[in-house]
Amino acid sequence: MPSGTTGSAERAPAHQFPLGTVLVPERRAALLDWARRVDGVVLEDDYDAEFRYDRRPVAAMQGMDPSRVVLFKSLSKTLSPALGIGWIVAPPRWTQRLHRADLVAAQPSALDQLAFAALLESGGYDRQLRSCRQRYRLRRDTLVQALAEQLPRAPVSGVAAGLHLILRLPADVDSGAVVRAAAARSLRVADLAAYHATADHADHGLVLGYGNLADNGLHEAVRRLREAIGTSR
């Protein structure tokens, strides 16, 4: 962190992981006020804000105070993590320091960068985003419908954006046992409690990612998950 800053905070205000919440305007303003008071900086990880399905995308915090917010973006979810292309939008006073940083090992190929630049200039990247949003929205809708039909006692949340959702489990179901039973059925899910620092206030549920699921396999995946839950009471 550049000298002169006395505090930092890392946030994903457009779509928090794993719960999928959005940082409301009042909290955004309070966070920026804190950064100004302590001469600090906010590191904004805008990792999947492009995939918002039921309303317009949420604006990045960086536009509210470019002097206090450092925005991080990448192509990992919109094109491919294999490209290794990302960027930083930082306050101008830090530009030279960032340029002098030793980033040789992390640099993507020049050819990939040029190809992405051409995609941007041609409008192809915007078309790619629109196509992805439509595809993932249909996939999300299919998954939510299948969960409602096969697991009516397990409500979902965090569905407005991103590539995952939260499935809340009944109180008599052991979420850790569900994860293990699902793995035995070639189904990978995550225990929501694993994302809590302590077990005292851990949420009871599962994190279900659907970004790489085949559309024609969604109902079968939910059927296997229902079986796993049934064996974990």
Coordinates of N, CA and C in Angstrom, one line a residue:
M1 N 0.8 -1.2 0.0 CA 0.0 0.0 0.0 C 0.9 1.2 0.0
P2 N 0.6 2.3 -0.8 CA 1.4 3.4 -0.9 C 1.5 4.1 0.5
S3 N 2.6 4.7 0.7 CA 2.8 5.4 2.0 C 1.9 6.6 2.1
G4 N 1.5 7.0 3.3 CA 0.6 8.1 3.5 C -0.8 7.6 3.8
T5 N -1.1 6.3 3.6 CA -2.4 5.8 4.0 C -2.3 5.1 5.3
T6 N -3.3 5.3 6.2 CA -3.3 4.8 7.5 C -4.3 3.7 7.7
G7 N -5.1 3.4 6.7 CA -6.1 2.3 6.8 C -6.6 1.9 5.5
S8 N -7.0 0.6 5.4 CA -7.6 0.1 4.1 C -8.7 -0.8 4.4
A9 N -9.6 -0.9 3.5 CA -10.8 -1.8 3.6 C -11.0 -2.4 2.2
E10 N -11.3 -3.8 2.2 CA -11.6 -4.4 0.9 C -13.1 -4.8 0.9
R11 N -13.7 -4.4 -0.2 CA -15.1 -4.6 -0.4 C -15.5 -5.1 -1.8
A12 N -16.6 -5.8 -1.8 CA -17.3 -6.2 -3.1 C -18.7 -5.6 -3.0
P13 N -18.9 -4.3 -3.1 CA -20.1 -3.6 -2.8 C -21.3 -4.0 -3.7
A14 N -21.0 -4.3 -5.0 CA -22.0 -4.6 -5.9 C -22.7 -6.0 -5.7
H15 N -21.9 -6.9 -5.2 CA -22.4 -8.3 -5.0 C -21.5 -9.0 -4.0
Q16 N -21.8 -9.0 -2.7 CA -20.9 -9.6 -1.7 C -21.0 -11.1 -1.8
F17 N -19.8 -11.7 -1.6 CA -19.7 -13.1 -1.6 C -19.6 -13.6 -0.1
P18 N -20.4 -14.6 0.3 CA -21.2 -15.4 -0.5 C -22.7 -15.1 -0.5
L19 N -23.1 -14.1 0.4 CA -24.6 -13.9 0.5 C -25.2 -13.2 -0.6
G20 N -24.4 -12.5 -1.4 CA -25.0 -11.8 -2.6 C -25.7 -10.5 -2.3
T21 N -25.4 -9.9 -1.2 CA -26.0 -8.6 -0.8 C -25.3 -7.4 -1.5
V22 N -26.0 -6.3 -1.6 CA -25.5 -5.1 -2.2 C -25.3 -4.1 -1.1
L23 N -24.2 -3.4 -1.1 CA -23.9 -2.3 -0.2 C -24.8 -1.1 -0.5
V24 N -25.7 -0.8 0.5 CA -26.7 0.3 0.2 C -26.0 1.6 0.2
P25 N -26.6 2.7 -0.4 CA -26.0 4.0 -0.5 C -25.5 4.5 0.8
E26 N -26.3 4.3 1.9 CA -25.8 4.9 3.2 C -24.5 4.2 3.7
R27 N -24.4 2.9 3.5 CA -23.2 2.2 3.9 C -22.0 2.6 3.0
R28 N -22.3 2.8 1.8 CA -21.2 3.3 0.9 C -20.7 4.7 1.3
A29 N -21.6 5.6 1.6 CA -21.2 6.9 2.0 C -20.4 6.8 3.3
A30 N -20.9 6.0 4.3 CA -20.2 5.8 5.5 C -18.8 5.3 5.3
L31 N -18.6 4.3 4.4 CA -17.3 3.7 4.2 C -16.3 4.8 3.6
L32 N -16.8 5.6 2.6 CA -16.0 6.6 2.1 C -15.6 7.7 3.1
D33 N -16.6 8.0 4.0 CA -16.3 9.0 5.0 C -15.2 8.5 6.0
W34 N -15.2 7.2 6.3 CA -14.2 6.6 7.1 C -12.8 6.7 6.4
A35 N -12.8 6.4 5.1 CA -11.5 6.5 4.3 C -11.0 7.9 4.4
R36 N -11.8 8.9 4.3 CA -11.3 10.3 4.3 C -10.8 10.6 5.7
R37 N -11.5 10.2 6.7 CA -11.2 10.5 8.1 C -9.8 9.9 8.5
V38 N -9.5 8.7 8.1 CA -8.3 8.1 8.5 C -7.2 8.1 7.4
D39 N -7.4 8.9 6.4 CA -6.5 9.0 5.2 C -6.3 7.6 4.7
G40 N -7.4 6.9 4.5 CA -7.3 5.5 4.1 C -7.8 5.3 2.6
V41 N -7.9 4.0 2.3 CA -8.3 3.6 0.9 C -9.2 2.4 0.9
V42 N -10.1 2.4 0.0 CA -11.0 1.3 -0.2 C -10.6 0.5 -1.4
L43 N -10.4 -0.8 -1.3 CA -10.1 -1.7 -2.4 C -11.4 -2.3 -2.8
E44 N -11.8 -2.0 -4.0 CA -13.1 -2.5 -4.5 C -12.9 -3.6 -5.5
D45 N -13.4 -4.8 -5.1 CA -13.3 -6.0 -6.0 C -14.6 -6.1 -6.7
D46 N -14.7 -5.6 -7.9 CA -15.9 -5.6 -8.7 C -15.9 -6.9 -9.6
Y47 N -16.1 -8.1 -8.9 CA -15.7 -9.3 -9.6 C -16.8 -9.9 -10.4
D48 N -18.1 -9.6 -10.2 CA -19.1 -10.2 -11.1 C -20.3 -9.3 -11.2
A49 N -20.1 -7.9 -11.1 CA -21.2 -7.0 -11.2 C -21.9 -7.0 -12.5
E50 N -21.2 -7.4 -13.6 CA -21.9 -7.5 -14.9 C -23.1 -8.4 -15.0
F51 N -23.1 -9.4 -14.1 CA -24.2 -10.4 -14.1 C -25.3 -10.0 -13.1
R52 N -26.0 -9.0 -13.4 CA -27.2 -8.6 -12.6 C -28.4 -8.8 -13.5
Y53 N -29.4 -9.6 -13.0 CA -30.4 -10.0 -13.9 C -31.7 -9.3 -13.9
D54 N -32.1 -8.9 -12.7 CA -33.5 -8.3 -12.5 C -33.5 -6.8 -12.5
R55 N -32.4 -6.2 -12.6 CA -32.4 -4.7 -12.6 C -31.1 -4.3 -13.3
R56 N -30.9 -3.0 -13.4 CA -29.7 -2.4 -14.0 C -28.5 -2.7 -13.1
P57 N -27.3 -2.9 -13.7 CA -26.1 -3.2 -12.9 C -25.9 -2.0 -11.9
V58 N -25.3 -2.4 -10.8 CA -25.0 -1.5 -9.7 C -23.7 -0.8 -10.0
A59 N -23.7 0.5 -9.9 CA -22.5 1.3 -10.2 C -21.3 1.0 -9.2
A60 N -20.1 1.1 -9.7 CA -19.0 0.9 -8.8 C -18.8 2.1 -7.9
M61 N -18.2 1.8 -6.7 CA -18.0 2.9 -5.8 C -16.9 3.8 -6.2
Q62 N -16.0 3.3 -7.1 CA -14.9 4.1 -7.5 C -15.3 5.4 -8.1
G63 N -16.5 5.5 -8.8 CA -16.9 6.7 -9.3 C -17.4 7.7 -8.3
M64 N -17.7 7.3 -7.1 CA -18.1 8.2 -6.0 C -16.9 9.0 -5.4
D65 N -15.7 8.4 -5.4 CA -14.5 9.1 -4.9 C -13.3 8.4 -5.5
P66 N -12.9 8.8 -6.7 CA -11.7 8.2 -7.4 C -10.4 8.4 -6.6
S67 N -10.4 9.4 -5.7 CA -9.2 9.6 -4.9 C -9.0 8.6 -3.8
R68 N -10.1 7.9 -3.4 CA -10.1 7.0 -2.2 C -10.4 5.6 -2.5
V69 N -10.8 5.3 -3.8 CA -11.2 3.9 -4.1 C -10.3 3.4 -5.2
V70 N -9.8 2.2 -5.0 CA -9.0 1.5 -6.0 C -9.9 0.3 -6.5
L71 N -10.2 0.4 -7.8 CA -11.1 -0.6 -8.4 C -10.3 -1.7 -9.1
F72 N -10.7 -3.0 -8.8 CA -10.0 -4.1 -9.4 C -11.1 -4.9 -10.3
K73 N -10.7 -5.2 -11.5 CA -11.5 -5.9 -12.4 C -10.7 -7.0 -13.2
S74 N -11.4 -8.0 -13.7 CA -10.7 -9.0 -14.5 C -11.7 -9.6 -15.5
L75 N -11.2 -10.4 -16.4 CA -12.0 -11.1 -17.4 C -12.3 -12.6 -17.0
S76 N -12.0 -12.9 -15.7 CA -12.1 -14.3 -15.3 C -13.5 -14.9 -15.5
K77 N -14.5 -14.1 -15.2 CA -15.9 -14.6 -15.3 C -16.6 -14.2 -16.5
T78 N -16.1 -13.2 -17.2 CA -16.8 -12.7 -18.4 C -16.2 -13.4 -19.7
L79 N -15.0 -13.7 -19.7 CA -14.4 -14.4 -20.8 C -13.8 -15.7 -20.4
S80 N -12.6 -15.7 -19.7 CA -12.0 -16.9 -19.2 C -10.9 -16.6 -18.2
P81 N -10.8 -17.3 -17.1 CA -9.6 -17.1 -16.2 C -8.3 -17.5 -16.8
A82 N -8.3 -18.3 -17.9 CA -7.1 -18.7 -18.5 C -6.4 -17.5 -19.2
L83 N -7.1 -16.4 -19.5 CA -6.5 -15.3 -20.1 C -5.6 -14.5 -19.2
G84 N -5.9 -14.5 -17.9 CA -5.1 -13.8 -16.9 C -5.1 -12.3 -17.1
I85 N -6.1 -11.8 -17.6 CA -6.2 -10.3 -17.9 C -7.0 -9.6 -16.8
G86 N -6.5 -8.6 -16.2 CA -7.2 -7.8 -15.2 C -6.6 -6.4 -15.2
W87 N -7.2 -5.5 -14.5 CA -6.8 -4.2 -14.5 C -7.1 -3.5 -13.1
I88 N -6.4 -2.4 -12.9 CA -6.6 -1.6 -11.7 C -6.9 -0.2 -12.1
V89 N -7.9 0.4 -11.5 CA -8.2 1.8 -11.7 C -7.9 2.5 -10.3
A90 N -6.8 3.2 -10.3 CA -6.2 3.7 -9.1 C -6.2 5.2 -9.2
P91 N -6.1 5.9 -8.0 CA -5.9 7.4 -8.0 C -4.6 7.7 -8.8
P92 N -4.7 8.8 -9.5 CA -3.5 9.2 -10.4 C -2.2 9.3 -9.6
R93 N -2.3 9.7 -8.3 CA -1.0 9.9 -7.6 C -0.3 8.6 -7.4
W94 N -1.0 7.5 -7.6 CA -0.3 6.2 -7.4 C 0.1 5.5 -8.7
T95 N -0.2 6.2 -9.8 CA 0.1 5.5 -11.1 C 1.5 5.2 -11.3
Q96 N 2.4 6.1 -11.1 CA 3.8 5.8 -11.3 C 4.3 4.7 -10.3
R97 N 3.9 4.7 -9.1 CA 4.3 3.6 -8.2 C 3.8 2.3 -8.7
L98 N 2.6 2.2 -9.2 CA 2.1 0.9 -9.7 C 2.9 0.5 -11.0
H99 N 3.2 1.5 -11.8 CA 4.0 1.1 -13.0 C 5.4 0.6 -12.6
R100 N 5.9 1.0 -11.5 CA 7.3 0.6 -11.1 C 7.3 -0.7 -10.4
A101 N 6.1 -1.2 -10.0 CA 6.0 -2.5 -9.3 C 6.5 -3.6 -10.2
D102 N 7.0 -4.6 -9.6 CA 7.6 -5.8 -10.4 C 6.4 -6.7 -10.7
L103 N 5.8 -6.5 -11.8 CA 4.7 -7.3 -12.2 C 5.0 -8.3 -13.4
V104 N 6.2 -8.5 -13.7 CA 6.6 -9.2 -14.9 C 6.0 -10.6 -14.9
A105 N 6.1 -11.3 -13.7 CA 5.6 -12.7 -13.7 C 4.1 -12.8 -13.9
A106 N 3.3 -11.7 -13.6 CA 1.9 -11.7 -13.7 C 1.3 -11.2 -15.0
Q107 N 2.2 -10.7 -15.9 CA 1.7 -10.1 -17.1 C 1.1 -11.2 -18.1
P108 N -0.1 -10.9 -18.6 CA -0.6 -11.8 -19.6 C 0.1 -11.6 -21.0
S109 N -0.1 -12.5 -21.9 CA 0.6 -12.3 -23.2 C 0.1 -11.1 -23.9
A110 N 1.0 -10.5 -24.7 CA 0.7 -9.3 -25.4 C -0.4 -9.6 -26.5
L111 N -0.3 -10.8 -27.1 CA -1.3 -11.1 -28.1 C -2.7 -11.1 -27.5
D112 N -2.9 -11.7 -26.3 CA -4.2 -11.8 -25.6 C -4.7 -10.3 -25.3
Q113 N -3.8 -9.5 -24.9 CA -4.1 -8.1 -24.6 C -4.6 -7.4 -25.8
L114 N -3.9 -7.6 -26.9 CA -4.3 -6.9 -28.2 C -5.6 -7.4 -28.7
A115 N -5.8 -8.8 -28.5 CA -7.1 -9.3 -28.9 C -8.3 -8.8 -28.1
F116 N -8.0 -8.6 -26.8 CA -9.1 -8.0 -26.0 C -9.3 -6.6 -26.3
A117 N -8.3 -5.8 -26.6 CA -8.5 -4.4 -27.0 C -9.3 -4.3 -28.3
A118 N -9.0 -5.2 -29.2 CA -9.8 -5.2 -30.5 C -11.3 -5.6 -30.2
L119 N -11.5 -6.5 -29.3 CA -12.9 -6.9 -28.9 C -13.6 -5.7 -28.3
L120 N -12.9 -4.9 -27.4 CA -13.5 -3.8 -26.9 C -13.9 -2.7 -27.9
E121 N -12.9 -2.4 -28.8 CA -13.2 -1.4 -29.8 C -14.3 -1.7 -30.8
S122 N -14.4 -3.0 -31.1 CA -15.4 -3.4 -32.0 C -16.8 -3.6 -31.4
G123 N -16.9 -3.5 -30.1 CA -18.2 -3.7 -29.5 C -18.5 -5.2 -29.2
G124 N -17.6 -6.0 -29.5 CA -17.7 -7.5 -29.3 C -17.8 -7.8 -27.9
Y125 N -17.1 -7.1 -27.0 CA -17.1 -7.5 -25.6 C -18.5 -7.1 -25.0
D126 N -19.1 -6.0 -25.4 CA -20.5 -5.7 -24.9 C -21.5 -6.8 -25.4
R127 N -21.3 -7.3 -26.6 CA -22.2 -8.3 -27.1 C -22.0 -9.6 -26.3
Q128 N -20.7 -9.9 -25.9 CA -20.4 -11.1 -25.1 C -21.1 -11.0 -23.8
L129 N -21.1 -9.8 -23.1 CA -21.7 -9.6 -21.8 C -23.2 -9.8 -21.9
R130 N -23.8 -9.3 -23.0 CA -25.3 -9.4 -23.1 C -25.6 -10.9 -23.3
S131 N -24.8 -11.6 -24.1 CA -25.1 -13.0 -24.3 C -24.9 -13.8 -23.0
C132 N -23.9 -13.5 -22.3 CA -23.7 -14.2 -21.0 C -24.8 -13.9 -20.0
R133 N -25.2 -12.7 -19.9 CA -26.3 -12.4 -19.0 C -27.5 -13.1 -19.3
Q134 N -27.9 -13.2 -20.6 CA -29.1 -13.9 -21.0 C -29.0 -15.4 -20.7
R135 N -27.8 -16.0 -21.0 CA -27.6 -17.4 -20.8 C -27.6 -17.8 -19.3
Y136 N -26.9 -17.0 -18.5 CA -26.9 -17.2 -17.0 C -28.2 -17.0 -16.3
R137 N -29.0 -16.0 -16.8 CA -30.3 -15.7 -16.3 C -31.2 -16.9 -16.5
L138 N -31.2 -17.4 -17.7 CA -32.1 -18.6 -18.0 C -31.6 -19.8 -17.1
R139 N -30.3 -19.9 -16.9 CA -29.8 -21.0 -16.1 C -30.2 -20.8 -14.7
R140 N -30.1 -19.6 -14.2 CA -30.5 -19.3 -12.8 C -32.0 -19.6 -12.6
D141 N -32.8 -19.1 -13.6 CA -34.3 -19.3 -13.4 C -34.6 -20.8 -13.4
T142 N -34.0 -21.6 -14.3 CA -34.2 -23.0 -14.3 C -33.8 -23.7 -13.0
L143 N -32.7 -23.3 -12.4 CA -32.2 -23.8 -11.2 C -33.2 -23.5 -10.0
V144 N -33.6 -22.2 -10.0 CA -34.5 -21.8 -8.9 C -35.8 -22.5 -9.0
Q145 N -36.3 -22.7 -10.2 CA -37.6 -23.4 -10.3 C -37.4 -24.9 -9.9
A146 N -36.3 -25.5 -10.3 CA -36.1 -26.9 -9.9 C -35.9 -27.1 -8.4
L147 N -35.2 -26.1 -7.7 CA -35.1 -26.2 -6.3 C -36.5 -26.0 -5.6
A148 N -37.3 -25.1 -6.1 CA -38.6 -24.9 -5.5 C -39.5 -26.1 -5.6
E149 N -39.4 -26.8 -6.8 CA -40.2 -28.0 -7.0 C -39.7 -29.2 -6.1
Q150 N -38.4 -29.4 -6.1 CA -37.9 -30.6 -5.4 C -37.5 -30.4 -4.0
L151 N -37.2 -29.1 -3.6 CA -36.8 -28.8 -2.2 C -37.6 -27.7 -1.7
P152 N -38.9 -27.8 -1.6 CA -39.8 -26.7 -1.2 C -39.5 -26.1 0.2
R153 N -38.9 -26.9 1.1 CA -38.6 -26.4 2.5 C -37.3 -25.7 2.6
A154 N -36.6 -25.5 1.5 CA -35.3 -24.9 1.5 C -35.3 -23.7 0.6
P155 N -35.6 -22.5 1.1 CA -35.7 -21.3 0.3 C -34.3 -20.8 -0.2
V156 N -34.3 -20.0 -1.2 CA -33.1 -19.5 -1.8 C -33.0 -18.0 -1.6
S157 N -31.8 -17.5 -1.7 CA -31.6 -16.1 -1.6 C -30.3 -15.7 -2.4
G158 N -30.0 -14.5 -2.6 CA -28.9 -14.0 -3.3 C -28.9 -14.3 -4.8
V159 N -30.1 -14.3 -5.3 CA -30.3 -14.7 -6.7 C -30.3 -13.6 -7.7
A160 N -30.2 -12.3 -7.3 CA -30.3 -11.2 -8.2 C -29.2 -11.0 -9.1
A161 N -28.0 -11.6 -8.7 CA -26.8 -11.3 -9.5 C -25.8 -12.5 -9.3
G162 N -24.7 -12.4 -10.1 CA -23.6 -13.4 -9.9 C -23.9 -14.7 -10.5
L163 N -23.1 -15.7 -10.1 CA -23.2 -17.1 -10.6 C -23.3 -18.1 -9.5
H164 N -23.9 -17.7 -8.4 CA -24.2 -18.6 -7.3 C -25.4 -18.1 -6.6
L165 N -26.0 -19.0 -5.7 CA -27.1 -18.6 -4.9 C -26.9 -19.4 -3.5
I166 N -27.7 -18.9 -2.6 CA -27.7 -19.5 -1.2 C -29.0 -20.4 -1.1
L167 N -28.8 -21.6 -0.7 CA -29.9 -22.5 -0.4 C -29.9 -22.7 1.1
R168 N -31.0 -22.2 1.8 CA -31.2 -22.4 3.2 C -31.8 -23.8 3.6
L169 N -31.1 -24.4 4.5 CA -31.5 -25.8 4.8 C -32.4 -25.8 6.0
P170 N -33.3 -26.8 6.1 CA -34.1 -27.0 7.3 C -33.2 -27.2 8.5
A171 N -33.7 -26.9 9.7 CA -32.9 -26.9 10.9 C -32.4 -28.3 11.3
D172 N -33.1 -29.3 10.8 CA -32.8 -30.7 11.2 C -31.8 -31.4 10.2
V173 N -31.2 -30.6 9.3 CA -30.3 -31.1 8.3 C -28.9 -30.6 8.6
D174 N -28.0 -31.6 8.6 CA -26.5 -31.3 8.9 C -25.9 -30.8 7.6
S175 N -25.6 -29.5 7.5 CA -25.0 -29.0 6.2 C -23.7 -29.6 5.8
G176 N -22.8 -29.9 6.8 CA -21.6 -30.6 6.5 C -21.8 -32.0 5.9
A177 N -22.8 -32.7 6.5 CA -23.1 -34.0 6.0 C -23.6 -33.9 4.6
V178 N -24.4 -32.9 4.3 CA -24.9 -32.7 2.9 C -23.8 -32.5 1.9
V179 N -22.8 -31.7 2.3 CA -21.6 -31.5 1.4 C -20.9 -32.8 1.1
R180 N -20.8 -33.7 2.1 CA -20.1 -34.9 1.9 C -21.0 -35.9 1.1
A181 N -22.2 -35.9 1.4 CA -23.2 -36.8 0.6 C -23.3 -36.4 -0.8
A182 N -23.3 -35.1 -1.1 CA -23.3 -34.6 -2.4 C -22.1 -34.9 -3.2
A183 N -20.9 -34.8 -2.5 CA -19.6 -35.2 -3.2 C -19.6 -36.6 -3.6
A184 N -20.2 -37.5 -2.8 CA -20.3 -38.9 -3.1 C -21.2 -39.2 -4.3
R185 N -22.0 -38.2 -4.7 CA -22.9 -38.2 -5.9 C -22.3 -37.4 -7.0
S186 N -21.0 -37.1 -6.9 CA -20.4 -36.2 -8.0 C -21.0 -34.9 -8.1
L187 N -21.4 -34.3 -7.0 CA -22.0 -33.0 -6.9 C -21.2 -32.1 -5.9
R188 N -20.6 -31.0 -6.4 CA -19.8 -30.2 -5.5 C -20.6 -29.0 -5.0
V189 N -20.9 -28.9 -3.7 CA -21.5 -27.7 -3.1 C -20.7 -27.3 -1.9
A190 N -20.9 -26.1 -1.4 CA -20.1 -25.5 -0.3 C -21.0 -25.3 0.9
D191 N -20.5 -25.5 2.1 CA -21.2 -25.3 3.3 C -21.1 -23.8 3.6
L192 N -22.2 -23.1 3.8 CA -22.2 -21.7 4.0 C -21.5 -21.3 5.3
A193 N -21.5 -22.2 6.3 CA -20.8 -22.0 7.5 C -19.3 -21.8 7.4
A194 N -18.8 -22.4 6.3 CA -17.3 -22.4 6.1 C -16.8 -21.0 5.8
Y195 N -17.7 -20.1 5.5 CA -17.3 -18.7 5.1 C -17.4 -17.8 6.4
H196 N -17.7 -18.3 7.5 CA -17.8 -17.5 8.7 C -16.5 -17.7 9.5
A197 N -16.0 -16.6 10.1 CA -14.8 -16.7 10.9 C -15.0 -17.5 12.2
T198 N -16.2 -17.5 12.8 CA -16.5 -18.4 13.9 C -17.8 -19.1 13.7
A199 N -17.9 -20.2 14.4 CA -19.1 -21.1 14.3 C -20.3 -20.5 15.1
D200 N -20.1 -19.5 15.9 CA -21.2 -19.1 16.8 C -22.3 -18.5 16.1
H201 N -22.1 -17.8 15.0 CA -23.1 -17.1 14.3 C -23.2 -17.5 12.8
A202 N -22.7 -18.7 12.5 CA -22.7 -19.2 11.2 C -24.1 -19.5 10.6
D203 N -24.3 -19.1 9.4 CA -25.5 -19.4 8.7 C -25.6 -20.9 8.4
H204 N -26.9 -21.3 8.2 CA -27.2 -22.7 8.0 C -27.7 -22.8 6.6
G205 N -26.8 -23.3 5.7 CA -27.2 -23.4 4.3 C -26.0 -23.9 3.4
L206 N -26.3 -23.8 2.1 CA -25.3 -24.2 1.1 C -25.1 -23.1 0.1
V207 N -23.9 -23.0 -0.4 CA -23.6 -22.1 -1.6 C -23.6 -23.0 -2.8
L208 N -24.5 -22.6 -3.8 CA -24.6 -23.4 -5.0 C -24.1 -22.5 -6.2
G209 N -23.1 -22.9 -6.8 CA -22.6 -22.2 -8.0 C -23.2 -22.9 -9.2
Y210 N -23.6 -22.1 -10.2 CA -24.2 -22.6 -11.4 C -23.5 -22.1 -12.7
G211 N -22.4 -21.4 -12.6 CA -21.7 -20.9 -13.8 C -21.3 -21.9 -14.7
N212 N -20.8 -23.1 -14.3 CA -20.3 -24.1 -15.2 C -21.2 -25.4 -15.2
L213 N -22.4 -25.2 -14.8 CA -23.3 -26.4 -14.9 C -23.9 -26.4 -16.3
A214 N -24.1 -27.6 -16.9 CA -24.7 -27.8 -18.2 C -26.2 -27.6 -18.0
D215 N -26.8 -26.8 -18.9 CA -28.3 -26.5 -18.8 C -29.1 -27.7 -18.7
N216 N -28.8 -28.7 -19.5 CA -29.6 -30.0 -19.5 C -29.3 -30.9 -18.3
G217 N -28.4 -30.5 -17.4 CA -28.1 -31.3 -16.2 C -28.6 -30.7 -14.9
L218 N -29.3 -29.5 -15.0 CA -29.7 -28.8 -13.8 C -30.7 -29.7 -12.9
H219 N -31.7 -30.2 -13.6 CA -32.7 -31.0 -12.8 C -32.1 -32.2 -12.2
E220 N -31.2 -32.9 -12.9 CA -30.5 -34.0 -12.4 C -29.6 -33.6 -11.2
A221 N -29.0 -32.5 -11.3 CA -28.1 -32.0 -10.2 C -29.0 -31.8 -8.9
V222 N -30.1 -31.2 -9.1 CA -31.0 -30.9 -8.0 C -31.6 -32.2 -7.4
R223 N -31.8 -33.2 -8.3 CA -32.3 -34.5 -7.7 C -31.3 -35.1 -6.8
R224 N -30.0 -35.1 -7.3 CA -28.9 -35.6 -6.5 C -28.8 -34.8 -5.2
L225 N -28.9 -33.5 -5.2 CA -28.8 -32.7 -4.0 C -30.0 -33.1 -3.1
R226 N -31.2 -33.3 -3.6 CA -32.3 -33.7 -2.7 C -32.0 -35.0 -2.0
E227 N -31.4 -36.0 -2.7 CA -31.0 -37.2 -2.1 C -30.0 -37.0 -1.0
A228 N -29.0 -36.2 -1.3 CA -28.0 -35.9 -0.3 C -28.5 -35.3 0.9
I229 N -29.5 -34.4 0.8 CA -30.1 -33.8 1.9 C -31.0 -34.8 2.7
G230 N -31.6 -35.7 2.0 CA -32.5 -36.7 2.6 C -31.7 -37.6 3.5
T231 N -30.4 -37.8 3.2 CA -29.6 -38.8 3.9 C -28.8 -38.1 5.1
S232 N -29.0 -36.8 5.2 CA -28.2 -36.0 6.2 C -29.0 -35.4 7.3
R233 N -30.1 -36.0 7.7 CA -30.9 -35.6 8.8 C -30.4 -36.2 10.1

